[in-house]
């Protein structure tokens, strides 16, 4: 881990660090952990890390060839991994995934709901592209909610389970040009906030992590690699730590006061953004 990343973690807060390896092993060894979006970026690195700690990782995404490569790498080093191709925007495919996974493994102990689609686009550029909204909704909200609707009954019946939602600080601080992405992420977060109290009494815990910039194939077209951000490996360590400590919410310490401020002063907050957009034209 580079010095830059250590400094960046300091800026995020003490919870944004790695768990002691022994504690991670105690939390996930022998557990069945389903990771969505495991073909790339944060999901791939998380699956590798959890498999090294003894979890049987179920790898899901659309690109089955990449999942197979990852599964082969994990099994070559003595880990356990099973790939499943699925498009989260296809409701029937999600239902088939749930049926297949439960038939193959009998249970899922934890879900890392990580798959995501990000779009940074102005309203003007979105004209004639309403599919931007429906696609982000499918991947970031409807697909994950459907997947959990299929897996939660088993967790609740067994009285144990953990859902980790890999989300973004766009949920706390919505900004111009991120409408479709932020709205879909906020929708899933709201869904979880309503569901969490119901499932908590059945022993199922929810963790939401609102990540800042993470350098992955998703962020590469929008953000320079020189900007301060986490690596996918560092993000995976944060997710792994969440499986150990089970916090309800992980956001950088400064985001919540900023969210309160921008909500109380919504008009000025939007006026400043509007001015910035005018300048940058
Ligand atoms: N990178 C950041 O700066 C950042 C910041 C905050 C939050 N996040 C969140 O972190 C999560 C992981 O993103 P990442 O940065 O690691 O991006 P990434 O490398 O682009 O990975 C995205 C993953 O989602 C999967 N996916 C996309 N569309 C899918 C679909 N229709 N059905 C099933 N799987 C689909 C992709 O697999 P296939 O293409 O193979 O289907 C891929 O494995 C996302 O939820 C993102 O919103 C990222």
PDB file of C-alpha atoms and ligand atoms in Angstrom:
ATOM      1  CA  UNK A   1       0.000   0.000   0.000  1.00  0.00           C
ATOM      2  CA  UNK A   2       1.499   3.368  -0.993  1.00  0.00           C
ATOM      3  CA  UNK A   3       1.923   6.364   1.331  1.00  0.00           C
ATOM      4  CA  UNK A   4      -0.744   8.214  -0.688  1.00  0.00           C
ATOM      5  CA  UNK A   5      -3.251   5.524   0.091  1.00  0.00           C
ATOM      6  CA  UNK A   6      -2.377   5.511   3.794  1.00  0.00           C
ATOM      7  CA  UNK A   7      -2.899   9.288   3.894  1.00  0.00           C
ATOM      8  CA  UNK A   8      -6.147   8.914   1.988  1.00  0.00           C
ATOM      9  CA  UNK A   9      -7.390   6.383   4.530  1.00  0.00           C
ATOM     10  CA  UNK A  10      -6.586   8.852   7.287  1.00  0.00           C
ATOM     11  CA  UNK A  11      -8.820  11.331   5.469  1.00  0.00           C
ATOM     12  CA  UNK A  12     -11.647   8.772   5.324  1.00  0.00           C
ATOM     13  CA  UNK A  13     -11.574   7.684   8.972  1.00  0.00           C
ATOM     14  CA  UNK A  14     -10.232   4.842  11.110  1.00  0.00           C
ATOM     15  CA  UNK A  15     -12.870   2.300  10.008  1.00  0.00           C
ATOM     16  CA  UNK A  16     -11.536   2.438   6.457  1.00  0.00           C
ATOM     17  CA  UNK A  17      -8.690   0.060   7.155  1.00  0.00           C
ATOM     18  CA  UNK A  18      -8.002  -3.642   6.915  1.00  0.00           C
ATOM     19  CA  UNK A  19      -9.162  -6.305   9.373  1.00  0.00           C
ATOM     20  CA  UNK A  20      -6.632  -8.485  11.144  1.00  0.00           C
ATOM     21  CA  UNK A  21      -6.219 -11.603   8.948  1.00  0.00           C
ATOM     22  CA  UNK A  22      -7.153 -13.947  11.818  1.00  0.00           C
ATOM     23  CA  UNK A  23     -10.384 -12.055  12.455  1.00  0.00           C
ATOM     24  CA  UNK A  24     -11.290 -12.087   8.772  1.00  0.00           C
ATOM     25  CA  UNK A  25     -10.668 -15.821   8.646  1.00  0.00           C
ATOM     26  CA  UNK A  26     -12.869 -16.341  11.701  1.00  0.00           C
ATOM     27  CA  UNK A  27     -15.639 -14.332  10.010  1.00  0.00           C
ATOM     28  CA  UNK A  28     -15.627 -15.991   6.572  1.00  0.00           C
ATOM     29  CA  UNK A  29     -13.857 -19.370   6.704  1.00  0.00           C
ATOM     30  CA  UNK A  30     -16.266 -22.033   5.440  1.00  0.00           C
ATOM     31  CA  UNK A  31     -18.952 -19.446   4.612  1.00  0.00           C
ATOM     32  CA  UNK A  32     -20.695 -19.206   1.259  1.00  0.00           C
ATOM     33  CA  UNK A  33     -20.309 -15.608   0.043  1.00  0.00           C
ATOM     34  CA  UNK A  34     -21.977 -14.435  -3.169  1.00  0.00           C
ATOM     35  CA  UNK A  35     -20.186 -11.498  -4.841  1.00  0.00           C
ATOM     36  CA  UNK A  36     -21.967  -9.627  -7.635  1.00  0.00           C
ATOM     37  CA  UNK A  37     -19.840  -7.811 -10.193  1.00  0.00           C
ATOM     38  CA  UNK A  38     -16.956 -10.216  -9.569  1.00  0.00           C
ATOM     39  CA  UNK A  39     -15.587 -10.021 -13.115  1.00  0.00           C
ATOM     40  CA  UNK A  40     -13.784  -6.696 -12.565  1.00  0.00           C
ATOM     41  CA  UNK A  41     -12.571  -3.996 -10.167  1.00  0.00           C
ATOM     42  CA  UNK A  42     -13.691  -4.031  -6.543  1.00  0.00           C
ATOM     43  CA  UNK A  43     -15.764  -7.225  -6.872  1.00  0.00           C
ATOM     44  CA  UNK A  44     -12.902  -9.293  -8.328  1.00  0.00           C
ATOM     45  CA  UNK A  45     -10.427  -8.136  -5.661  1.00  0.00           C
ATOM     46  CA  UNK A  46     -13.000  -8.741  -2.881  1.00  0.00           C
ATOM     47  CA  UNK A  47     -13.707 -12.267  -4.099  1.00  0.00           C
ATOM     48  CA  UNK A  48      -9.966 -13.078  -4.149  1.00  0.00           C
ATOM     49  CA  UNK A  49      -9.424 -11.676  -0.676  1.00  0.00           C
ATOM     50  CA  UNK A  50     -12.391 -13.535   0.836  1.00  0.00           C
ATOM     51  CA  UNK A  51     -11.419 -16.790  -0.886  1.00  0.00           C
ATOM     52  CA  UNK A  52      -7.887 -16.471   0.565  1.00  0.00           C
ATOM     53  CA  UNK A  53      -9.508 -16.174   4.008  1.00  0.00           C
ATOM     54  CA  UNK A  54     -11.403 -19.452   3.456  1.00  0.00           C
ATOM     55  CA  UNK A  55     -14.772 -18.381   2.034  1.00  0.00           C
ATOM     56  CA  UNK A  56     -16.398 -20.301  -0.800  1.00  0.00           C
ATOM     57  CA  UNK A  57     -17.037 -17.414  -3.171  1.00  0.00           C
ATOM     58  CA  UNK A  58     -19.865 -17.483  -5.711  1.00  0.00           C
ATOM     59  CA  UNK A  59     -18.773 -15.185  -8.537  1.00  0.00           C
ATOM     60  CA  UNK A  60     -21.489 -13.463 -10.550  1.00  0.00           C
ATOM     61  CA  UNK A  61     -21.466 -11.020 -13.495  1.00  0.00           C
ATOM     62  CA  UNK A  62     -22.270 -11.125 -17.210  1.00  0.00           C
ATOM     63  CA  UNK A  63     -18.744 -11.969 -18.471  1.00  0.00           C
ATOM     64  CA  UNK A  64     -18.577 -15.642 -17.606  1.00  0.00           C
ATOM     65  CA  UNK A  65     -15.124 -16.060 -19.214  1.00  0.00           C
ATOM     66  CA  UNK A  66     -13.642 -13.568 -16.750  1.00  0.00           C
ATOM     67  CA  UNK A  67     -15.407 -15.223 -13.823  1.00  0.00           C
ATOM     68  CA  UNK A  68     -14.059 -18.600 -14.940  1.00  0.00           C
ATOM     69  CA  UNK A  69     -10.496 -17.180 -15.119  1.00  0.00           C
ATOM     70  CA  UNK A  70     -10.855 -15.781 -11.605  1.00  0.00           C
ATOM     71  CA  UNK A  71     -12.351 -19.030 -10.317  1.00  0.00           C
ATOM     72  CA  UNK A  72      -9.444 -20.958 -11.866  1.00  0.00           C
ATOM     73  CA  UNK A  73      -6.907 -18.637 -10.200  1.00  0.00           C
ATOM     74  CA  UNK A  74      -8.626 -19.044  -6.833  1.00  0.00           C
ATOM     75  CA  UNK A  75      -8.939 -22.822  -7.037  1.00  0.00           C
ATOM     76  CA  UNK A  76      -5.317 -23.133  -8.261  1.00  0.00           C
ATOM     77  CA  UNK A  77      -4.195 -21.734  -4.915  1.00  0.00           C
ATOM     78  CA  UNK A  78      -6.455 -24.015  -2.872  1.00  0.00           C
ATOM     79  CA  UNK A  79      -9.484 -21.714  -2.589  1.00  0.00           C
ATOM     80  CA  UNK A  80     -13.100 -22.405  -3.453  1.00  0.00           C
ATOM     81  CA  UNK A  81     -14.953 -20.433  -6.132  1.00  0.00           C
ATOM     82  CA  UNK A  82     -17.919 -21.087  -8.421  1.00  0.00           C
ATOM     83  CA  UNK A  83     -18.772 -18.792 -11.358  1.00  0.00           C
ATOM     84  CA  UNK A  84     -22.349 -17.934 -12.412  1.00  0.00           C
ATOM     85  CA  UNK A  85     -23.124 -15.766 -15.440  1.00  0.00           C
ATOM     86  CA  UNK A  86     -26.056 -13.405 -14.913  1.00  0.00           C
ATOM     87  CA  UNK A  87     -27.336 -10.118 -16.268  1.00  0.00           C
ATOM     88  CA  UNK A  88     -28.906  -8.279 -13.347  1.00  0.00           C
ATOM     89  CA  UNK A  89     -31.175  -6.324 -15.693  1.00  0.00           C
ATOM     90  CA  UNK A  90     -32.912  -9.604 -16.676  1.00  0.00           C
ATOM     91  CA  UNK A  91     -35.439 -10.536 -13.953  1.00  0.00           C
ATOM     92  CA  UNK A  92     -35.777 -14.160 -15.136  1.00  0.00           C
ATOM     93  CA  UNK A  93     -31.987 -14.584 -15.126  1.00  0.00           C
ATOM     94  CA  UNK A  94     -31.844 -13.305 -11.535  1.00  0.00           C
ATOM     95  CA  UNK A  95     -34.544 -15.774 -10.467  1.00  0.00           C
ATOM     96  CA  UNK A  96     -32.644 -18.589 -12.211  1.00  0.00           C
ATOM     97  CA  UNK A  97     -29.451 -17.562 -10.408  1.00  0.00           C
ATOM     98  CA  UNK A  98     -31.175 -17.735  -7.018  1.00  0.00           C
ATOM     99  CA  UNK A  99     -32.615 -21.194  -7.804  1.00  0.00           C
ATOM    100  CA  UNK A 100     -29.275 -22.497  -9.135  1.00  0.00           C
ATOM    101  CA  UNK A 101     -27.182 -21.178  -6.244  1.00  0.00           C
ATOM    102  CA  UNK A 102     -29.544 -22.583  -3.618  1.00  0.00           C
ATOM    103  CA  UNK A 103     -29.721 -25.935  -5.438  1.00  0.00           C
ATOM    104  CA  UNK A 104     -25.899 -26.090  -5.687  1.00  0.00           C
ATOM    105  CA  UNK A 105     -24.934 -24.869  -2.200  1.00  0.00           C
ATOM    106  CA  UNK A 106     -28.085 -25.045  -0.061  1.00  0.00           C
ATOM    107  CA  UNK A 107     -27.464 -21.594   1.383  1.00  0.00           C
ATOM    108  CA  UNK A 108     -25.763 -18.222   1.003  1.00  0.00           C
ATOM    109  CA  UNK A 109     -24.260 -16.769   4.196  1.00  0.00           C
ATOM    110  CA  UNK A 110     -23.362 -13.329   2.883  1.00  0.00           C
ATOM    111  CA  UNK A 111     -23.963 -11.249  -0.231  1.00  0.00           C
ATOM    112  CA  UNK A 112     -21.569  -8.555  -1.410  1.00  0.00           C
ATOM    113  CA  UNK A 113     -23.962  -6.523  -3.572  1.00  0.00           C
ATOM    114  CA  UNK A 114     -21.295  -4.850  -5.637  1.00  0.00           C
ATOM    115  CA  UNK A 115     -22.226  -4.980  -9.340  1.00  0.00           C
ATOM    116  CA  UNK A 116     -22.892  -1.522 -10.658  1.00  0.00           C
ATOM    117  CA  UNK A 117     -23.290   0.661 -13.707  1.00  0.00           C
ATOM    118  CA  UNK A 118     -22.059   4.236 -13.571  1.00  0.00           C
ATOM    119  CA  UNK A 119     -23.041   6.995 -15.964  1.00  0.00           C
ATOM    120  CA  UNK A 120     -21.873  10.600 -15.786  1.00  0.00           C
ATOM    121  CA  UNK A 121     -23.990  12.498 -18.305  1.00  0.00           C
ATOM    122  CA  UNK A 122     -25.760  15.856 -18.396  1.00  0.00           C
ATOM    123  CA  UNK A 123     -29.522  16.056 -18.856  1.00  0.00           C
ATOM    124  CA  UNK A 124     -28.962  17.613 -22.286  1.00  0.00           C
ATOM    125  CA  UNK A 125     -26.732  14.726 -23.377  1.00  0.00           C
ATOM    126  CA  UNK A 126     -29.325  12.275 -22.003  1.00  0.00           C
ATOM    127  CA  UNK A 127     -32.003  13.500 -24.451  1.00  0.00           C
ATOM    128  CA  UNK A 128     -33.213  10.472 -26.416  1.00  0.00           C
ATOM    129  CA  UNK A 129     -31.300   8.158 -24.044  1.00  0.00           C
ATOM    130  CA  UNK A 130     -33.839   7.325 -21.379  1.00  0.00           C
ATOM    131  CA  UNK A 131     -32.325   3.832 -21.348  1.00  0.00           C
ATOM    132  CA  UNK A 132     -29.531   5.429 -19.238  1.00  0.00           C
ATOM    133  CA  UNK A 133     -32.102   5.645 -16.452  1.00  0.00           C
ATOM    134  CA  UNK A 134     -33.664   2.205 -16.954  1.00  0.00           C
ATOM    135  CA  UNK A 135     -30.276   0.437 -17.270  1.00  0.00           C
ATOM    136  CA  UNK A 136     -28.774   2.006 -14.156  1.00  0.00           C
ATOM    137  CA  UNK A 137     -31.988   1.191 -12.302  1.00  0.00           C
ATOM    138  CA  UNK A 138     -31.797  -2.422 -13.481  1.00  0.00           C
ATOM    139  CA  UNK A 139     -28.189  -2.971 -12.393  1.00  0.00           C
ATOM    140  CA  UNK A 140     -28.011  -0.746  -9.314  1.00  0.00           C
ATOM    141  CA  UNK A 141     -31.491  -1.183  -7.824  1.00  0.00           C
ATOM    142  CA  UNK A 142     -34.033  -3.592  -9.346  1.00  0.00           C
ATOM    143  CA  UNK A 143     -31.629  -6.491 -10.016  1.00  0.00           C
ATOM    144  CA  UNK A 144     -29.986  -6.381  -6.545  1.00  0.00           C
ATOM    145  CA  UNK A 145     -33.389  -6.007  -4.825  1.00  0.00           C
ATOM    146  CA  UNK A 146     -34.727  -9.014  -6.753  1.00  0.00           C
ATOM    147  CA  UNK A 147     -31.630 -11.077  -5.942  1.00  0.00           C
ATOM    148  CA  UNK A 148     -31.950 -10.325  -2.230  1.00  0.00           C
ATOM    149  CA  UNK A 149     -35.698 -11.005  -2.314  1.00  0.00           C
ATOM    150  CA  UNK A 150     -34.762 -14.526  -3.423  1.00  0.00           C
ATOM    151  CA  UNK A 151     -31.914 -15.068  -0.954  1.00  0.00           C
ATOM    152  CA  UNK A 152     -33.193 -13.349   2.190  1.00  0.00           C
ATOM    153  CA  UNK A 153     -35.929 -15.895   3.037  1.00  0.00           C
ATOM    154  CA  UNK A 154     -33.266 -18.600   3.510  1.00  0.00           C
ATOM    155  CA  UNK A 155     -31.070 -16.324   5.638  1.00  0.00           C
ATOM    156  CA  UNK A 156     -34.005 -15.288   7.809  1.00  0.00           C
ATOM    157  CA  UNK A 157     -35.108 -18.891   8.263  1.00  0.00           C
ATOM    158  CA  UNK A 158     -31.578 -19.850   9.400  1.00  0.00           C
ATOM    159  CA  UNK A 159     -31.382 -16.760  11.647  1.00  0.00           C
ATOM    160  CA  UNK A 160     -28.103 -15.509  10.191  1.00  0.00           C
ATOM    161  CA  UNK A 161     -26.804 -13.550   7.215  1.00  0.00           C
ATOM    162  CA  UNK A 162     -24.987 -10.415   6.123  1.00  0.00           C
ATOM    163  CA  UNK A 163     -25.688  -8.102   3.182  1.00  0.00           C
ATOM    164  CA  UNK A 164     -22.953  -5.661   2.191  1.00  0.00           C
ATOM    165  CA  UNK A 165     -24.102  -2.924  -0.187  1.00  0.00           C
ATOM    166  CA  UNK A 166     -21.236  -1.395  -2.158  1.00  0.00           C
ATOM    167  CA  UNK A 167     -22.559   2.108  -2.677  1.00  0.00           C
ATOM    168  CA  UNK A 168     -21.268   5.596  -3.322  1.00  0.00           C
ATOM    169  CA  UNK A 169     -21.064   8.929  -1.577  1.00  0.00           C
ATOM    170  CA  UNK A 170     -23.112  10.264  -4.508  1.00  0.00           C
ATOM    171  CA  UNK A 171     -26.031   9.021  -2.369  1.00  0.00           C
ATOM    172  CA  UNK A 172     -25.172  11.567   0.358  1.00  0.00           C
ATOM    173  CA  UNK A 173     -23.993  14.352  -1.930  1.00  0.00           C
ATOM    174  CA  UNK A 174     -25.903  14.233  -5.226  1.00  0.00           C
ATOM    175  CA  UNK A 175     -24.333  16.454  -7.861  1.00  0.00           C
ATOM    176  CA  UNK A 176     -25.080  17.608 -11.406  1.00  0.00           C
ATOM    177  CA  UNK A 177     -24.517  15.135 -14.279  1.00  0.00           C
ATOM    178  CA  UNK A 178     -24.921  12.068 -12.056  1.00  0.00           C
ATOM    179  CA  UNK A 179     -28.744  11.894 -11.995  1.00  0.00           C
ATOM    180  CA  UNK A 180     -29.333   8.335 -13.258  1.00  0.00           C
ATOM    181  CA  UNK A 181     -26.489   6.783 -11.244  1.00  0.00           C
ATOM    182  CA  UNK A 182     -27.156   8.627  -7.974  1.00  0.00           C
ATOM    183  CA  UNK A 183     -30.922   8.052  -8.127  1.00  0.00           C
ATOM    184  CA  UNK A 184     -30.509   4.295  -8.696  1.00  0.00           C
ATOM    185  CA  UNK A 185     -27.951   3.976  -5.882  1.00  0.00           C
ATOM    186  CA  UNK A 186     -30.199   6.023  -3.558  1.00  0.00           C
ATOM    187  CA  UNK A 187     -33.196   3.851  -4.482  1.00  0.00           C
ATOM    188  CA  UNK A 188     -31.415   0.632  -3.462  1.00  0.00           C
ATOM    189  CA  UNK A 189     -30.091   2.249  -0.289  1.00  0.00           C
ATOM    190  CA  UNK A 190     -33.636   3.346   0.621  1.00  0.00           C
ATOM    191  CA  UNK A 191     -34.935  -0.159  -0.120  1.00  0.00           C
ATOM    192  CA  UNK A 192     -32.330  -1.561   2.266  1.00  0.00           C
ATOM    193  CA  UNK A 193     -33.097   1.046   4.940  1.00  0.00           C
ATOM    194  CA  UNK A 194     -36.724  -0.105   4.926  1.00  0.00           C
ATOM    195  CA  UNK A 195     -35.846  -3.812   4.833  1.00  0.00           C
ATOM    196  CA  UNK A 196     -33.020  -3.719   7.430  1.00  0.00           C
ATOM    197  CA  UNK A 197     -35.244  -3.345  10.536  1.00  0.00           C
ATOM    198  CA  UNK A 198     -37.447  -6.262   9.403  1.00  0.00           C
ATOM    199  CA  UNK A 199     -34.589  -8.685   8.786  1.00  0.00           C
ATOM    200  CA  UNK A 200     -32.450  -7.559  11.720  1.00  0.00           C
ATOM    201  CA  UNK A 201     -34.746  -9.284  14.192  1.00  0.00           C
ATOM    202  CA  UNK A 202     -34.174 -12.509  12.191  1.00  0.00           C
ATOM    203  CA  UNK A 203     -30.403 -12.202  12.602  1.00  0.00           C
ATOM    204  CA  UNK A 204     -29.621 -10.726   9.175  1.00  0.00           C
ATOM    205  CA  UNK A 205     -27.363  -7.669   9.215  1.00  0.00           C
ATOM    206  CA  UNK A 206     -27.019  -4.980   6.536  1.00  0.00           C
ATOM    207  CA  UNK A 207     -23.892  -2.893   5.918  1.00  0.00           C
ATOM    208  CA  UNK A 208     -23.825  -0.012   3.437  1.00  0.00           C
ATOM    209  CA  UNK A 209     -20.473   1.364   2.344  1.00  0.00           C
ATOM    210  CA  UNK A 210     -20.489   4.734   0.598  1.00  0.00           C
ATOM    211  CA  UNK A 211     -17.200   4.691  -1.275  1.00  0.00           C
ATOM    212  CA  UNK A 212     -15.407   7.786  -2.549  1.00  0.00           C
ATOM    213  CA  UNK A 213     -13.349   7.462  -5.743  1.00  0.00           C
ATOM    214  CA  UNK A 214     -11.894   3.996  -6.325  1.00  0.00           C
ATOM    215  CA  UNK A 215      -9.570   3.561  -9.312  1.00  0.00           C
ATOM    216  CA  UNK A 216     -11.186   0.789 -11.385  1.00  0.00           C
ATOM    217  CA  UNK A 217     -12.306   0.283 -15.002  1.00  0.00           C
ATOM    218  CA  UNK A 218     -15.549   2.039 -13.975  1.00  0.00           C
ATOM    219  CA  UNK A 219     -13.919   5.278 -12.837  1.00  0.00           C
ATOM    220  CA  UNK A 220     -11.076   5.323 -15.412  1.00  0.00           C
ATOM    221  CA  UNK A 221     -13.007   7.083 -18.235  1.00  0.00           C
ATOM    222  CA  UNK A 222     -14.098   9.898 -15.873  1.00  0.00           C
ATOM    223  CA  UNK A 223     -11.268  10.444 -13.386  1.00  0.00           C
ATOM    224  CA  UNK A 224      -7.519  10.844 -13.867  1.00  0.00           C
ATOM    225  CA  UNK A 225      -5.455   8.127 -12.156  1.00  0.00           C
ATOM    226  CA  UNK A 226      -3.546  10.988 -10.489  1.00  0.00           C
ATOM    227  CA  UNK A 227      -6.595  12.000  -8.419  1.00  0.00           C
ATOM    228  CA  UNK A 228      -6.520  10.707  -4.834  1.00  0.00           C
ATOM    229  CA  UNK A 229      -8.570   7.542  -4.586  1.00  0.00           C
ATOM    230  CA  UNK A 230      -8.551   4.012  -3.224  1.00  0.00           C
ATOM    231  CA  UNK A 231      -7.246   1.082  -5.214  1.00  0.00           C
ATOM    232  CA  UNK A 232      -9.638  -1.818  -5.842  1.00  0.00           C
ATOM    233  CA  UNK A 233      -7.490  -3.874  -3.410  1.00  0.00           C
ATOM    234  CA  UNK A 234      -7.906  -1.251  -0.669  1.00  0.00           C
ATOM    235  CA  UNK A 235     -11.673  -1.131  -1.298  1.00  0.00           C
ATOM    236  CA  UNK A 236     -11.770  -4.933  -0.992  1.00  0.00           C
ATOM    237  CA  UNK A 237     -10.055  -4.665   2.388  1.00  0.00           C
ATOM    238  CA  UNK A 238     -12.704  -2.183   3.563  1.00  0.00           C
ATOM    239  CA  UNK A 239     -15.438  -4.635   2.499  1.00  0.00           C
ATOM    240  CA  UNK A 240     -13.638  -7.502   4.251  1.00  0.00           C
ATOM    241  CA  UNK A 241     -13.378  -5.433   7.433  1.00  0.00           C
ATOM    242  CA  UNK A 242     -17.116  -4.746   7.222  1.00  0.00           C
ATOM    243  CA  UNK A 243     -17.738  -8.524   7.203  1.00  0.00           C
ATOM    244  CA  UNK A 244     -15.812  -8.729  10.489  1.00  0.00           C
ATOM    245  CA  UNK A 245     -17.148  -5.666  12.328  1.00  0.00           C
ATOM    246  CA  UNK A 246     -20.613  -5.511  10.706  1.00  0.00           C
ATOM    247  CA  UNK A 247     -21.179  -1.725  10.890  1.00  0.00           C
ATOM    248  CA  UNK A 248     -24.557  -0.549   9.596  1.00  0.00           C
ATOM    249  CA  UNK A 249     -23.047   2.320   7.603  1.00  0.00           C
ATOM    250  CA  UNK A 250     -19.565   3.271   6.518  1.00  0.00           C
ATOM    251  CA  UNK A 251     -19.139   6.784   5.090  1.00  0.00           C
ATOM    252  CA  UNK A 252     -16.069   9.039   5.212  1.00  0.00           C
ATOM    253  CA  UNK A 253     -16.362  11.048   8.453  1.00  0.00           C
ATOM    254  CA  UNK A 254     -16.780  14.416   6.705  1.00  0.00           C
ATOM    255  CA  UNK A 255     -19.580  13.308   4.378  1.00  0.00           C
ATOM    256  CA  UNK A 256     -22.407  13.332   6.914  1.00  0.00           C
ATOM    257  CA  UNK A 257     -21.935  16.940   8.079  1.00  0.00           C
ATOM    258  CA  UNK A 258     -21.512  17.935   4.421  1.00  0.00           C
ATOM    259  CA  UNK A 259     -24.766  16.121   3.570  1.00  0.00           C
ATOM    260  CA  UNK A 260     -26.645  17.924   6.372  1.00  0.00           C
ATOM    261  CA  UNK A 261     -25.228  21.270   5.260  1.00  0.00           C
ATOM    262  CA  UNK A 262     -26.078  20.785   1.584  1.00  0.00           C
ATOM    263  CA  UNK A 263     -29.592  19.598   2.505  1.00  0.00           C
ATOM    264  CA  UNK A 264     -30.233  22.604   4.759  1.00  0.00           C
ATOM    265  CA  UNK A 265     -28.802  24.938   2.130  1.00  0.00           C
ATOM    266  CA  UNK A 266     -30.092  23.080  -0.919  1.00  0.00           C
ATOM    267  CA  UNK A 267     -30.832  26.245  -2.934  1.00  0.00           C
ATOM    268  CA  UNK A 268     -27.338  27.765  -2.499  1.00  0.00           C
ATOM    269  CA  UNK A 269     -25.739  24.305  -3.031  1.00  0.00           C
ATOM    270  CA  UNK A 270     -27.486  23.976  -6.389  1.00  0.00           C
ATOM    271  CA  UNK A 271     -26.781  27.625  -7.297  1.00  0.00           C
ATOM    272  CA  UNK A 272     -23.038  27.071  -6.760  1.00  0.00           C
ATOM    273  CA  UNK A 273     -23.108  23.958  -8.959  1.00  0.00           C
ATOM    274  CA  UNK A 274     -25.027  25.864 -11.615  1.00  0.00           C
ATOM    275  CA  UNK A 275     -22.399  28.614 -11.598  1.00  0.00           C
ATOM    276  CA  UNK A 276     -19.569  26.077 -11.844  1.00  0.00           C
ATOM    277  CA  UNK A 277     -21.306  24.438 -14.832  1.00  0.00           C
ATOM    278  CA  UNK A 278     -21.642  27.855 -16.520  1.00  0.00           C
ATOM    279  CA  UNK A 279     -17.917  28.569 -15.994  1.00  0.00           C
ATOM    280  CA  UNK A 280     -16.828  25.180 -17.267  1.00  0.00           C
ATOM    281  CA  UNK A 281     -18.814  25.468 -20.511  1.00  0.00           C
TER     282      UNK A 281
HETATM  283  N1  LIG B   1     -15.022   3.018  -8.864  1.00  0.00           N
HETATM  284  C1  LIG B   1     -15.507   3.978  -8.082  1.00  0.00           C
HETATM  285  O1  LIG B   1     -14.980   5.114  -8.006  1.00  0.00           O
HETATM  286  C2  LIG B   1     -16.701   3.695  -7.202  1.00  0.00           C
HETATM  287  C3  LIG B   1     -17.050   4.636  -6.219  1.00  0.00           C
HETATM  288  C4  LIG B   1     -18.158   4.402  -5.415  1.00  0.00           C
HETATM  289  C5  LIG B   1     -18.898   3.223  -5.595  1.00  0.00           C
HETATM  290  N2  LIG B   1     -18.534   2.332  -6.555  1.00  0.00           N
HETATM  291  C6  LIG B   1     -19.344   1.126  -6.727  1.00  0.00           C
HETATM  292  O2  LIG B   1     -18.515  -0.007  -6.660  1.00  0.00           O
HETATM  293  C7  LIG B   1     -19.129  -1.079  -7.357  1.00  0.00           C
HETATM  294  C8  LIG B   1     -18.094  -1.805  -8.201  1.00  0.00           C
HETATM  295  O3  LIG B   1     -17.633  -0.924  -9.202  1.00  0.00           O
HETATM  296  P1  LIG B   1     -16.154  -0.962  -9.821  1.00  0.00           P
HETATM  297  O4  LIG B   1     -15.614   0.401  -9.661  1.00  0.00           O
HETATM  298  O5  LIG B   1     -15.407  -2.140  -9.322  1.00  0.00           O
HETATM  299  O6  LIG B   1     -16.525  -1.094 -11.384  1.00  0.00           O
HETATM  300  P2  LIG B   1     -16.197  -2.189 -12.505  1.00  0.00           P
HETATM  301  O7  LIG B   1     -14.773  -2.598 -12.456  1.00  0.00           O
HETATM  302  O8  LIG B   1     -16.732  -1.590 -13.754  1.00  0.00           O
HETATM  303  O9  LIG B   1     -17.116  -3.419 -12.077  1.00  0.00           O
HETATM  304  C9  LIG B   1     -18.501  -3.409 -12.250  1.00  0.00           C
HETATM  305  C10 LIG B   1     -18.998  -4.837 -12.130  1.00  0.00           C
HETATM  306  O10 LIG B   1     -20.431  -4.839 -12.265  1.00  0.00           O
HETATM  307  C11 LIG B   1     -20.775  -5.857 -13.184  1.00  0.00           C
HETATM  308  N3  LIG B   1     -21.996  -5.529 -13.922  1.00  0.00           N
HETATM  309  C12 LIG B   1     -22.224  -4.411 -14.660  1.00  0.00           C
HETATM  310  N4  LIG B   1     -23.414  -4.503 -15.277  1.00  0.00           N
HETATM  311  C13 LIG B   1     -23.955  -5.712 -14.910  1.00  0.00           C
HETATM  312  C14 LIG B   1     -25.161  -6.379 -15.232  1.00  0.00           C
HETATM  313  N5  LIG B   1     -26.069  -5.850 -16.069  1.00  0.00           N
HETATM  314  N6  LIG B   1     -25.393  -7.592 -14.678  1.00  0.00           N
HETATM  315  C15 LIG B   1     -24.478  -8.147 -13.844  1.00  0.00           C
HETATM  316  N7  LIG B   1     -23.308  -7.574 -13.503  1.00  0.00           N
HETATM  317  C16 LIG B   1     -23.059  -6.362 -14.040  1.00  0.00           C
HETATM  318  C17 LIG B   1     -19.591  -5.930 -14.154  1.00  0.00           C
HETATM  319  O11 LIG B   1     -19.495  -7.226 -14.730  1.00  0.00           O
HETATM  320  P3  LIG B   1     -19.916  -7.603 -16.252  1.00  0.00           P
HETATM  321  O12 LIG B   1     -19.605  -6.425 -17.113  1.00  0.00           O
HETATM  322  O13 LIG B   1     -19.068  -8.806 -16.531  1.00  0.00           O
HETATM  323  O14 LIG B   1     -21.362  -7.929 -16.178  1.00  0.00           O
HETATM  324  C18 LIG B   1     -18.421  -5.736 -13.208  1.00  0.00           C
HETATM  325  O15 LIG B   1     -18.012  -6.951 -12.645  1.00  0.00           O
HETATM  326  C19 LIG B   1     -20.283  -0.470  -8.157  1.00  0.00           C
HETATM  327  O16 LIG B   1     -21.508  -0.745  -7.521  1.00  0.00           O
HETATM  328  C20 LIG B   1     -20.002   1.019  -8.091  1.00  0.00           C
HETATM  329  O17 LIG B   1     -21.180   1.800  -8.195  1.00  0.00           O
HETATM  330  C21 LIG B   1     -17.444   2.537  -7.359  1.00  0.00           C
END
